[in-house]
Short mmCIF file of C-alpha atoms in Angstrom, two decimals:
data_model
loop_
_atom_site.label_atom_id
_atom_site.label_comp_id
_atom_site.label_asym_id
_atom_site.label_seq_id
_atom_site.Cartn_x
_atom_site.Cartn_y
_atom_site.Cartn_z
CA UNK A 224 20.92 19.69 2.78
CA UNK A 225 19.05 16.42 1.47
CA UNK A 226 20.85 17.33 -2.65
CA UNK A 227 23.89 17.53 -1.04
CA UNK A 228 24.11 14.14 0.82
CA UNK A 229 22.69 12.83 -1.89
CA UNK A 230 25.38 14.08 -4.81
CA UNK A 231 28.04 13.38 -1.78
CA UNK A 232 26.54 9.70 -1.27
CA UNK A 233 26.23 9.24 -5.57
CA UNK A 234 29.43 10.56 -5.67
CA UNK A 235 31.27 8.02 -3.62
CA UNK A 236 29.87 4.91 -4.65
CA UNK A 237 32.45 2.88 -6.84
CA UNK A 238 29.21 1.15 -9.67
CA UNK A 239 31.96 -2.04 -9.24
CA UNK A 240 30.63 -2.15 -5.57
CA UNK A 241 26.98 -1.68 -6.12
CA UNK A 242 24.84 -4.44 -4.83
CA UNK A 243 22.75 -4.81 -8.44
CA UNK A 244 20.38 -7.75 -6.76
CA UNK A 245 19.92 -5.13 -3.93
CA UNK A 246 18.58 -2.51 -6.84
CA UNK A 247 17.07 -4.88 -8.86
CA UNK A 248 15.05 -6.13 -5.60
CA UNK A 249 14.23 -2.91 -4.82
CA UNK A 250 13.04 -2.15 -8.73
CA UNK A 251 10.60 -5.46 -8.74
CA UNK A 252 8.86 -4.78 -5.38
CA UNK A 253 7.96 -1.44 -6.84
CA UNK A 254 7.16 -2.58 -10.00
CA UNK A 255 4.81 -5.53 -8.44
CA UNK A 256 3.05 -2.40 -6.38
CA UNK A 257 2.65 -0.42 -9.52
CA UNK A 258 1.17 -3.16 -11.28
CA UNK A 259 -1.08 -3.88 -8.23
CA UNK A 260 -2.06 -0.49 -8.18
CA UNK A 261 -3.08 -0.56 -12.15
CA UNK A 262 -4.96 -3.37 -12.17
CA UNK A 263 -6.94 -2.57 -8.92
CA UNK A 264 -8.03 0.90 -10.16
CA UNK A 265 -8.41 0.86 -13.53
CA UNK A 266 -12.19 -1.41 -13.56
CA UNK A 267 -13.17 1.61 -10.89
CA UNK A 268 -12.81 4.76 -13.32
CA UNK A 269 -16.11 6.50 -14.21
CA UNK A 270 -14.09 6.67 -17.89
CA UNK A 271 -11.58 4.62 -19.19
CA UNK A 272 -9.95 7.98 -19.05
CA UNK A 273 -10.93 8.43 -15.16
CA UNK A 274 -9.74 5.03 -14.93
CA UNK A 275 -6.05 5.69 -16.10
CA UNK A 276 -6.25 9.00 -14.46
CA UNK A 277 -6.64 7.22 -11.10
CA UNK A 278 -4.26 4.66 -11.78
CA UNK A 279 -1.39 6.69 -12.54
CA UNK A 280 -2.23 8.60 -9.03
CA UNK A 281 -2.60 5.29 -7.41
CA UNK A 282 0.98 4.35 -8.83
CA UNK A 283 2.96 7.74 -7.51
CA UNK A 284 1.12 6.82 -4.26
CA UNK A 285 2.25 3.20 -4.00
CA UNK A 286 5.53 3.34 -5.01
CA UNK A 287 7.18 7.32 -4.18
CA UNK A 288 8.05 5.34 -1.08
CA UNK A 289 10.61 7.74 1.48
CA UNK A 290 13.62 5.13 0.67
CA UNK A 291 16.03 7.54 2.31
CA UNK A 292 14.50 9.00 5.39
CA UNK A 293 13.17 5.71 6.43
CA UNK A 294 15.72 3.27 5.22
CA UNK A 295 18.93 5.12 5.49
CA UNK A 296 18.62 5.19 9.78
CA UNK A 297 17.73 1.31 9.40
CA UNK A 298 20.39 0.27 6.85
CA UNK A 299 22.90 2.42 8.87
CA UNK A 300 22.58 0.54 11.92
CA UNK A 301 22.45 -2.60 10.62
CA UNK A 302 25.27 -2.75 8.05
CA UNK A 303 27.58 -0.21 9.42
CA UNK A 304 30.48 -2.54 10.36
CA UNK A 305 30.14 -5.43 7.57
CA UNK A 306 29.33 -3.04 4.73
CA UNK A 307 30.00 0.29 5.23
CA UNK A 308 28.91 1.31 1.51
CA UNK A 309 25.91 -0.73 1.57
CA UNK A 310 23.62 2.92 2.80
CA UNK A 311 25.05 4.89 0.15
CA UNK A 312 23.00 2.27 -2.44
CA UNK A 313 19.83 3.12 -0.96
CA UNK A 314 20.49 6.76 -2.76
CA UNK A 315 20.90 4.67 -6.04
CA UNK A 316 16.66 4.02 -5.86
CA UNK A 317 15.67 7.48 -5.86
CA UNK A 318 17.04 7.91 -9.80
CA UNK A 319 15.47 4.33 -10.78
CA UNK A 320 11.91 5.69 -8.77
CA UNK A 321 11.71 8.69 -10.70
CA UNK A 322 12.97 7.75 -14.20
CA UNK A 323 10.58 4.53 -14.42
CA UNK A 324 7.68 4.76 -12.00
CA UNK A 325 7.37 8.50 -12.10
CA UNK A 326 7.91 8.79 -15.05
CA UNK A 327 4.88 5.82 -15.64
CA UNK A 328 2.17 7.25 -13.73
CA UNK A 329 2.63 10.79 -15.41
CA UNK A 330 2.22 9.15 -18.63
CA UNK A 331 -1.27 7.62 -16.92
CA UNK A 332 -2.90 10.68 -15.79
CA UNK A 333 -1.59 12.76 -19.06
CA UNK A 334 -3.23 9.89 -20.98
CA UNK A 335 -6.33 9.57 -19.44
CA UNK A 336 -6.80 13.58 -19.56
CA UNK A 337 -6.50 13.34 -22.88
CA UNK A 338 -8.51 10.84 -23.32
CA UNK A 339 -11.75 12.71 -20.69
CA UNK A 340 -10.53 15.61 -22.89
CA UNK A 341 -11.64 14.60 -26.24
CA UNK A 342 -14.73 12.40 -25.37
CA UNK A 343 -15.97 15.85 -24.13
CA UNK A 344 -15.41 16.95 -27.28
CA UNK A 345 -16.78 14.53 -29.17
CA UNK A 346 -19.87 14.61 -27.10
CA UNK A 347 -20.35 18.23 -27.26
CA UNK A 348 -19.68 18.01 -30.96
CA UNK A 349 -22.46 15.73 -31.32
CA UNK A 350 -24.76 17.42 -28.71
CA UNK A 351 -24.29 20.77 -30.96
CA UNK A 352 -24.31 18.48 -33.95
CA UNK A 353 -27.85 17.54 -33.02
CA UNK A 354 -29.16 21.03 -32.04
CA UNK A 355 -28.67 21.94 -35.11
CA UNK A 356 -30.47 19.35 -36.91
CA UNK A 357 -33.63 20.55 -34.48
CA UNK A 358 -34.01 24.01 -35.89
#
């Protein structure tokens, strides 16, 4: 039911009536927790590749927020008389959440994989490296 109400509540919002500083509000608080959640986990990693790891967790934590089953009750209540399309907005985050900040911490962990990835490489390249050198 939940892709339904929301391609019924996408599909009846006019873009002339969005409430951009209502979007754009929503896009900066996440952004601020994102960059919150970066900076407070990144000197923690065991690698700079942990680190980033961690932080792109930390980010899909902090801001994959439940905008609709939380807000949509609250907004409805409040603005059903004055703004009657003002709930059908909140479906508007959900495609801004997942193409920036999902988006964002995927690139994080995929990066700091990588990055574990090939210093345990390098390191048993060099361990094998020097068992060799032994014999």
């Amino acid at each position: 039911p939940l892709p339904a109400a929301v391609f019924r509540a996408l599909s009846r919002v006019h873009f002339s009536e969005v409430n951009y500083p209502f979007i754009g509000a929503a896009f900066v608080a996440k952004a601020v927790a994102a960059a919150v959640a970066i900076a407070c986990t990144l000197p923690f990693g065991k690698t700079r590749g942990d680190g980033l790891s961690r932080a792109g967790a930390n980010v899909l934590m902090m801001t994959m927020s439940n905008d609709l089953a939380i807000g949509l009750p609250i907004v409805t209540a409040i603005f059903r008389v004055s703004r009657p399309t003002f709930p059908d907005q909140l479906f508007l985050i959900s495609p801004v959440q997942i193409l920036c900040f999902t988006t964002l911490s995927m690139a994080l962990m995929r990066v700091g994989t990588a990055m574990d990835a090939s210093a345990n490489a390098n390191a048993d390249a060099a361990a094998a490296a020097a068992g060799d050198e032994n014999e």
